[in-house]
């Protein structure tokens, strides 16, 4: 068989992962990236002796990254390593309460009992057990498989899961569900925060999101040695080694279709033909700017609410803080109002919940001696034309006031270097609609089914989708699942289109 060729548009984590999977099948893979670097949202800033991971900071399920090295016949540890971090997060409230939750659920129960009493600890035990049950029941089907293929539903096990849907908390919000377990408003707020792990609103997102508790505290959180960007860096190295042709500074301008089949990409005014294409670019961007008009738009998918975006301040701080850990949350006084404000697209809330990530707690080279690298993030709505210059300044003032008070310092005086990312810049650097961090939100019960399938359905062939805006959604682990689903579907279709003798030849070449 003449070697089949596949194009991948976008070198985000899912684009890299799918390109590696395709190249491992002996395909001629070309990965086109608009930027001068790979990784998309998972990039890095270096400034005045500080190193900042620009995007993701919380890393779960590292085995999904390892899997890519293993299937390429490599030892992951020769490329990429990570440590499990015991303290998953430290939480602070303005009433003076604080608690650390770790990756040891019995220690968490002990901490909850100490701060909130034994009744709340008993409820937490039940919560953790239910979270584990929900995760184990649903993840293998709703996250690791396509929801758009008959084969997923022809399995007896999945039918059992479907029968259990009413008990999974899908028909009540995460906030309502958490309120049934906990009397303490602080604990309700703490567990409501799981909604933000994919940019959703706890007062709307279904209670099934409770399962994130098991992912974070039951399975655990990790930090790659060298920082989050090592994931993108090591996958880029692997992609090159398995034969992926990476074309940086190469925006794709059009995805062209002929006779209901993907035909070519328009790049630098030239049409280049491939057998198939995997689109890692944001689905909104793809349909608005890349896809030819003759390809029907998935109206319901495109009408889904985008996930939240963020304002991020990268601060070099000339002091170290014993009381802070790798991940720290300073909760707002009124979470409901904070989310109402995000929902109304205001962009500014006087008392936002503040996330402070300090990788130099573990990675000493990330900040000069006696300093720390702070990644300070608040949730904001995606860009719809708000005045981000004003919002940035007002939000910065609120954050400085709150953290100065909590940490008993004049924080402003300690900032020696600064960089800021807002929704407009996130969209500019990654093409994500409105700067949404996670594609679409999970703010309704059908969200999981309304994300873009990993293949363009409806009698079109050769068009596949991966990344945060495709099934199963945003965040590193889900993007890696999407890469597997899209790449496997593409490979399966290419093999079906190949004559039996050619299949044999192509398998021999793997
Ligand atoms: C500030 C921030 C914090 C986050 N925190 C976490 C976290 O703690 N944990 C977690 O798991 N997730 C987190 N996320 C989400 C996570 O980063 C994303 O879900 C994931 O990285 C998205 O990967 P992706 O494969 O969808 O591609 P993206 O990273 O969105 O990259 C898409 C790529 O496609 C390229 N592209 C687009 N259009 C074209 C074109 N026409 N031609 C060529 N190239 C094109 C873009 O330039 C970009 O490089 C965070 C995100 C941000 C921004």
XYZ file of C-alpha atoms and ligand atoms in Angstrom:
563
model
C 0.000 0.000 0.000
C 1.260 3.481 -0.656
C 1.780 4.961 2.789
C -1.370 6.757 3.958
C -0.888 10.331 5.098
C -2.654 12.112 7.940
C -2.522 15.788 8.892
C -2.963 16.975 12.474
C -3.960 20.622 12.928
C -2.669 22.047 16.222
C 0.104 20.863 18.531
C -1.767 21.081 21.829
C -1.442 18.065 24.124
C -4.149 16.185 22.192
C -2.605 17.044 18.809
C 0.790 15.772 19.960
C -0.681 12.612 21.485
C -2.775 11.744 18.443
C 0.151 12.391 16.078
C 2.272 9.955 18.133
C -0.461 7.323 17.987
C -0.879 7.709 14.212
C 2.857 7.639 13.507
C 3.125 4.448 15.552
C 0.805 2.813 13.003
C 3.242 3.511 10.181
C 1.294 6.482 8.807
C 2.945 9.550 7.281
C 1.958 12.184 9.862
C 2.266 15.950 9.443
C 1.510 18.135 12.468
C 0.816 21.797 11.662
C 1.080 24.373 14.441
C 0.398 28.077 14.066
C 2.688 29.073 16.932
C 6.469 28.875 17.049
C 6.166 26.282 19.838
C 4.237 23.100 20.632
C 2.018 22.498 23.686
C -0.752 25.060 23.053
C -2.105 26.063 26.459
C 0.612 24.010 28.105
C 3.416 26.478 27.537
C 5.998 28.200 29.704
C 7.147 31.746 30.512
C 10.591 32.641 31.756
C 11.188 36.100 33.112
C 13.808 37.722 35.389
C 15.067 34.400 36.768
C 11.578 32.951 37.351
C 9.979 30.067 35.425
C 6.189 29.863 35.190
C 4.026 27.125 33.719
C 1.615 29.313 31.789
C -1.357 26.937 31.652
C -2.213 23.735 33.510
C -0.783 23.258 36.987
C -2.760 20.290 38.328
C -1.644 16.966 36.863
C -3.642 13.780 37.315
C -3.458 10.327 35.682
C 0.205 10.530 34.577
C -0.067 6.965 33.271
C -1.927 8.376 30.250
C 1.264 10.217 29.274
C 3.406 7.161 30.049
C 1.187 5.076 27.763
C 2.341 7.104 24.734
C 5.990 6.277 25.422
C 5.223 2.623 26.075
C 3.293 2.161 22.850
C 6.260 3.722 21.041
C 8.506 1.071 22.585
C 10.254 3.583 24.877
C 10.789 3.730 28.601
C 8.814 6.787 29.782
C 11.359 7.373 32.546
C 14.039 8.092 29.937
C 11.957 11.099 28.822
C 9.688 12.261 31.565
C 9.284 11.755 35.290
C 6.972 12.985 38.012
C 6.390 12.871 41.736
C 3.164 12.306 43.635
C 2.541 15.312 45.829
C 1.087 14.475 49.229
C -0.815 17.721 49.855
C -3.359 18.036 47.066
C -4.484 21.530 48.105
C -4.570 23.976 51.027
C -7.847 25.829 51.453
C -8.340 29.156 53.241
C -11.521 31.017 54.164
C -11.748 34.644 55.228
C -13.327 33.587 58.565
C -9.916 32.195 59.553
C -10.667 28.510 58.874
C -8.218 26.542 56.767
C -7.620 22.911 55.902
C -5.211 20.813 53.853
C -6.567 17.927 51.833
C -4.049 15.308 50.801
C -3.910 12.228 48.603
C -4.685 10.068 51.645
C -8.444 9.939 52.237
C -8.133 8.701 55.843
C -5.878 11.646 56.636
C -8.474 13.899 54.958
C -11.201 12.524 57.238
C -8.995 13.222 60.219
C -8.352 16.816 59.041
C -12.055 17.396 58.372
C -12.929 16.107 61.844
C -10.350 18.439 63.413
C -11.646 21.554 61.627
C -15.358 20.815 61.106
C -16.238 18.133 63.670
C -16.986 14.421 63.644
C -20.431 14.642 62.015
C -18.948 16.349 58.952
C -16.142 13.779 58.875
C -18.736 10.965 58.769
C -20.457 12.720 55.868
C -17.110 13.146 54.138
C -16.430 9.424 54.428
C -19.708 8.703 52.669
C -18.908 11.403 50.088
C -15.495 9.908 49.310
C -16.980 6.412 48.908
C -19.713 7.637 46.568
C -17.193 9.657 44.608
C -15.053 6.548 44.073
C -18.075 4.484 43.045
C -19.180 7.100 40.518
C -15.705 7.480 39.073
C -15.159 3.757 38.682
C -18.613 3.201 37.246
C -18.640 5.981 34.663
C -15.062 6.869 33.624
C -14.455 3.693 31.562
C -17.551 4.401 29.443
C -18.302 8.119 29.481
C -14.705 9.371 29.385
C -12.641 6.613 27.831
C -15.073 5.642 25.075
C -16.874 7.535 22.369
C -20.478 8.467 23.143
C -21.122 8.584 19.404
C -20.425 4.969 18.458
C -22.915 2.139 18.663
C -20.194 -0.205 19.921
C -19.986 1.754 23.201
C -23.616 1.004 23.975
C -23.689 -2.597 22.794
C -21.700 -3.566 25.862
C -23.718 -5.106 28.745
C -21.681 -3.229 31.345
C -22.559 0.170 29.900
C -26.237 -0.738 29.990
C -25.837 -1.385 33.724
C -24.322 2.097 34.089
C -27.159 3.668 32.113
C -29.669 1.996 34.429
C -27.874 3.586 37.377
C -27.978 7.107 35.891
C -30.710 8.350 38.276
C -28.456 7.534 41.249
C -25.386 9.249 39.787
C -26.472 12.751 40.711
C -27.065 13.815 37.119
C -30.451 15.339 37.882
C -29.329 17.709 40.620
C -26.590 20.317 40.671
C -23.249 19.673 42.322
C -24.113 22.340 44.888
C -27.453 20.670 45.689
C -25.753 17.296 45.972
C -22.986 18.627 48.231
C -25.609 20.319 50.400
C -27.158 16.898 51.054
C -23.895 15.633 52.518
C -22.561 18.651 54.414
C -23.979 21.198 56.848
C -20.773 23.211 56.865
C -20.971 25.947 54.192
C -17.178 25.813 53.912
C -17.220 22.119 52.998
C -20.033 22.639 50.490
C -17.921 25.383 48.909
C -14.791 23.236 48.947
C -16.496 20.342 47.163
C -18.384 22.724 44.850
C -15.021 23.765 43.499
C -14.777 20.548 41.483
C -17.085 22.214 38.943
C -14.247 24.557 38.043
C -11.997 21.653 37.041
C -13.629 21.825 33.647
C -14.741 25.444 33.740
C -18.299 24.860 34.941
C -20.651 26.435 37.459
C -21.339 24.351 40.621
C -24.898 25.694 40.780
C -25.618 24.268 37.323
C -23.228 21.402 36.658
C -24.618 17.949 37.516
C -23.655 16.248 40.780
C -21.754 13.536 38.890
C -18.798 15.955 39.069
C -18.466 14.690 42.639
C -16.271 11.983 41.118
C -13.413 14.488 40.737
C -12.884 14.064 44.474
C -11.731 10.515 43.821
C -9.511 11.576 40.932
C -7.744 14.250 42.989
C -7.637 12.727 46.461
C -8.224 9.015 45.903
C -5.949 8.521 42.883
C -3.742 11.537 43.482
C -2.101 14.651 42.077
C 1.358 14.785 40.569
C 3.977 17.243 39.410
C 6.274 16.479 36.499
C 9.924 16.929 37.432
C 10.953 20.175 35.742
C 7.355 21.465 35.738
C 4.178 20.935 33.725
C 5.751 22.061 30.483
C 7.917 18.919 30.565
C 4.825 16.993 29.429
C 4.628 18.946 26.158
C 8.401 19.019 25.773
C 8.868 15.270 26.201
C 5.905 14.431 23.937
C 7.343 16.712 21.248
C 10.644 14.844 21.480
C 8.823 11.510 21.268
C 6.717 12.692 18.308
C 9.863 13.569 16.358
C 11.466 10.233 17.232
C 8.481 8.215 15.986
C 8.549 10.141 12.714
C 5.958 12.912 13.099
C 6.828 15.830 10.809
C 6.239 18.922 12.940
C 5.677 22.176 11.045
C 5.819 25.166 13.406
C 4.772 28.712 12.434
C 2.407 27.057 9.951
C -1.233 28.098 10.316
C -3.756 26.010 8.441
C -6.100 28.349 6.555
C -8.741 25.993 5.182
C -9.931 22.418 5.561
C -11.171 21.376 2.115
C -13.697 18.683 1.330
C -14.560 16.995 -1.954
C -17.468 14.576 -2.518
C -18.207 14.444 1.231
C -14.654 13.416 1.971
C -11.777 15.364 3.449
C -9.472 16.299 0.593
C -6.762 18.811 1.477
C -5.514 21.626 3.690
C -4.851 25.123 2.445
C -1.513 26.202 3.897
C 0.508 29.186 2.696
C -1.738 29.473 -0.383
C -1.024 25.879 -1.353
C -3.468 22.947 -1.265
C -1.833 19.893 0.278
C -3.668 16.569 0.029
C -3.853 14.044 2.866
C -5.938 10.914 3.377
C -7.401 12.194 6.669
C -7.165 15.114 9.060
C -7.326 15.297 12.863
C -8.345 18.712 14.113
C -6.922 19.687 17.506
C -7.936 23.305 16.933
C -10.890 24.551 18.993
C -14.165 23.399 17.428
C -15.610 26.954 17.250
C -12.483 28.261 15.570
C -12.485 25.295 13.191
C -16.050 25.828 11.989
C -15.822 29.632 11.981
C -12.503 29.941 10.146
C -11.210 26.669 8.741
C -13.979 24.364 7.577
C -15.379 24.878 4.079
C -18.968 26.124 4.048
C -20.288 22.954 2.438
C -19.611 21.009 5.643
C -22.740 21.302 7.826
C -22.264 23.046 11.184
C -23.114 21.041 14.328
C -25.584 23.653 15.570
C -26.353 22.130 18.972
C -22.678 21.596 19.750
C -21.746 25.119 18.746
C -24.610 26.510 20.846
C -23.192 24.949 24.027
C -22.035 27.336 26.720
C -18.260 27.814 26.710
C -16.277 26.953 29.808
C -15.007 29.751 32.017
C -11.816 31.559 31.169
C -9.297 33.006 33.622
C -7.210 35.989 34.583
C -3.746 34.822 35.533
C -1.038 36.905 37.190
C 2.436 35.373 37.054
C 4.294 37.038 39.896
C 7.897 36.703 40.975
C 7.699 37.150 44.759
C 10.781 38.119 46.742
C 9.861 36.173 49.868
C 8.998 32.580 50.736
C 5.833 31.563 52.588
C 5.976 28.525 54.867
C 2.196 28.448 55.244
C 1.632 27.981 51.489
C 1.988 24.742 49.532
C 2.085 23.815 45.837
C -1.680 24.385 45.358
C -3.560 26.925 47.513
C -7.107 28.240 47.364
C -8.418 31.381 49.065
C -12.192 31.096 48.891
C -14.552 34.022 48.305
C -17.181 34.823 50.939
C -20.080 34.245 48.556
C -19.473 31.549 45.945
C -23.008 31.799 44.534
C -22.656 35.507 43.839
C -19.209 34.953 42.389
C -20.638 32.470 39.871
C -23.679 34.666 39.209
C -21.246 37.418 38.309
C -19.315 35.091 35.962
C -22.612 33.918 34.465
C -23.649 37.508 33.777
C -20.396 38.023 31.832
C -19.313 40.918 34.053
C -15.719 39.802 34.263
C -15.093 41.524 37.594
C -16.068 40.294 41.019
C -14.793 42.220 44.021
C -14.103 39.145 46.156
C -12.988 36.361 43.787
C -11.807 32.909 44.821
C -8.039 32.976 44.306
C -5.896 30.017 43.267
C -2.178 30.331 44.013
C 0.138 27.728 42.517
C 3.813 27.807 43.511
C 5.863 25.242 41.601
C 9.093 26.505 43.212
C 7.912 24.770 46.404
C 9.103 21.575 44.675
C 11.154 22.852 41.747
C 13.805 24.984 43.404
C 15.165 26.277 40.075
C 11.814 27.895 39.231
C 12.656 30.950 41.372
C 15.829 32.656 42.609
C 17.021 31.879 46.151
C 14.635 33.286 48.774
C 11.875 33.894 46.182
C 8.787 32.071 44.891
C 7.073 31.906 41.482
C 3.365 32.555 41.983
C 0.746 31.611 39.412
C -2.321 33.481 40.683
C -5.585 32.703 38.917
C -9.223 33.757 39.231
C -12.130 32.443 37.164
C -13.724 34.905 34.755
C -16.223 34.583 31.906
C -14.942 34.109 28.368
C -14.330 37.265 26.386
C -17.464 38.868 24.980
C -15.963 42.340 24.620
C -15.513 43.288 28.295
C -12.874 45.925 29.092
C -10.097 43.598 30.233
C -7.638 46.432 30.933
C -9.938 47.772 33.625
C -10.894 44.301 34.895
C -7.233 43.279 35.183
C -6.374 46.304 37.312
C -9.413 45.990 39.575
C -8.920 42.241 40.007
C -5.227 42.685 40.765
C -6.094 45.218 43.475
C -8.653 42.811 45.031
C -6.189 39.926 45.006
C -3.419 41.999 46.559
C -5.721 43.273 49.271
C -7.009 39.801 50.174
C -3.652 38.007 50.097
C -1.854 40.833 51.918
C -4.438 40.524 54.670
C -4.290 36.706 54.820
C -0.493 36.514 54.725
C 0.118 39.647 56.806
C 2.455 41.289 54.281
C 2.334 44.122 51.787
C 2.170 41.846 48.769
C 2.497 44.615 46.207
C 5.961 45.451 47.517
C 7.052 41.825 47.145
C 6.225 41.499 43.427
C 9.486 41.814 41.508
C 8.267 40.687 38.115
C 4.836 40.304 36.524
C 3.159 38.909 33.458
C -0.603 38.703 32.897
C -2.832 36.478 30.779
C -6.486 37.322 30.118
C -9.223 35.755 27.957
C -8.303 37.859 24.919
C -4.668 36.748 25.094
C -5.623 33.110 25.700
C -7.735 33.216 22.532
C -4.942 34.968 20.646
C -2.335 32.338 21.608
C -4.481 29.193 21.328
C -7.525 30.067 19.133
C -9.887 28.905 21.904
C -13.198 30.719 21.487
C -13.380 33.605 23.972
C -10.310 32.233 25.750
C -12.325 29.355 27.270
C -9.934 27.107 29.200
C -11.766 23.807 28.724
C -13.843 24.028 25.521
C -17.490 23.853 26.536
C -18.765 23.831 30.116
C -20.637 20.930 31.702
C -23.425 23.197 32.846
C -26.260 20.977 31.704
C -27.115 17.312 32.035
C -26.581 16.596 28.358
C -23.237 18.388 28.018
C -21.314 15.135 27.778
C -23.405 14.091 24.774
C -23.299 17.493 23.081
C -19.537 17.903 22.802
C -18.189 17.432 19.310
C -17.775 13.733 18.421
C -14.232 12.547 17.706
C -15.253 12.091 14.074
C -17.403 14.216 11.785
C -20.525 12.116 11.439
C -23.293 12.308 8.841
C -21.751 10.656 5.798
C -18.581 12.717 5.860
C -15.342 10.868 5.979
C -11.766 11.663 6.852
C -12.428 14.398 9.475
C -11.555 13.664 13.121
C -11.559 15.867 16.236
C -9.524 15.850 19.435
C -8.687 18.290 22.237
C -10.551 20.176 24.924
C -13.533 21.147 22.765
C -14.171 17.589 21.509
C -15.445 14.584 23.480
C -14.788 13.953 26.387
C -13.733 17.564 27.123
C -10.956 19.732 28.530
C -8.145 19.146 31.000
C -5.040 17.078 30.332
C -6.407 13.569 31.027
C -9.550 14.105 28.983
C -7.592 15.628 26.092
C -5.405 12.515 26.114
C -8.515 10.323 25.992
C -9.824 12.382 23.060
C -6.533 11.884 21.220
C -6.819 8.120 21.600
C -10.466 8.046 20.515
C -9.869 10.233 17.443
C -6.635 8.525 16.367
C -8.055 5.002 16.821
C -11.185 5.907 14.830
C -9.051 7.372 12.055
C -6.775 4.300 11.925
C -9.771 1.955 11.921
C -11.370 3.828 8.996
C -8.128 3.928 7.014
C -7.711 0.184 7.474
C -11.311 -0.414 6.333
C -10.664 1.615 3.193
C -7.568 -0.411 2.424
C -7.657 -3.601 0.343
C -7.050 -6.808 2.391
C -3.563 -7.334 0.940
C -2.669 -3.713 1.753
C -3.882 -4.109 5.330
C -1.450 -6.974 5.716
C 1.359 -4.887 4.216
C 0.563 -1.892 6.418
C 0.462 -3.994 9.579
C 3.795 -5.540 8.632
C 5.314 -2.070 8.483
C 4.267 -1.179 12.058
C -4.531 29.034 32.534
C -4.958 27.603 32.338
C -4.980 26.734 33.422
C -5.353 25.398 33.244
N -5.270 24.535 34.306
C -5.404 23.199 34.090
C -5.027 22.261 35.093
O -4.569 22.637 36.175
N -5.161 20.930 34.817
C -5.626 20.483 33.600
O -5.712 19.260 33.400
N -5.983 21.360 32.633
C -5.860 22.694 32.835
N -6.134 23.590 31.834
C -6.753 23.091 30.594
C -5.738 22.409 29.688
O -4.604 23.210 29.584
C -6.354 22.227 28.318
O -7.574 21.502 28.425
C -5.447 21.457 27.367
O -4.099 21.835 27.489
C -5.955 21.741 25.959
O -5.222 20.993 25.034
P -5.709 20.835 23.549
O -5.099 19.591 23.025
O -7.179 20.970 23.460
O -5.036 22.030 22.736
P -4.695 23.547 23.005
O -3.747 23.644 24.126
O -5.920 24.365 23.047
O -3.884 23.848 21.679
C -4.478 23.924 20.406
C -3.365 24.253 19.435
O -3.912 24.355 18.120
C -3.231 25.404 17.457
N -4.052 25.872 16.343
C -5.303 26.398 16.416
N -5.739 26.728 15.185
C -4.745 26.399 14.326
C -4.602 26.510 12.907
N -5.569 27.034 12.135
N -3.457 26.067 12.345
C -2.457 25.528 13.107
N -2.540 25.429 14.454
C -3.672 25.852 15.053
C -3.060 26.453 18.540
O -2.057 27.395 18.206
C -2.693 25.592 19.737
O -1.306 25.394 19.850
C -5.771 24.939 31.967
C -5.757 25.822 30.877
C -5.330 27.133 31.049
C -5.267 28.061 29.850
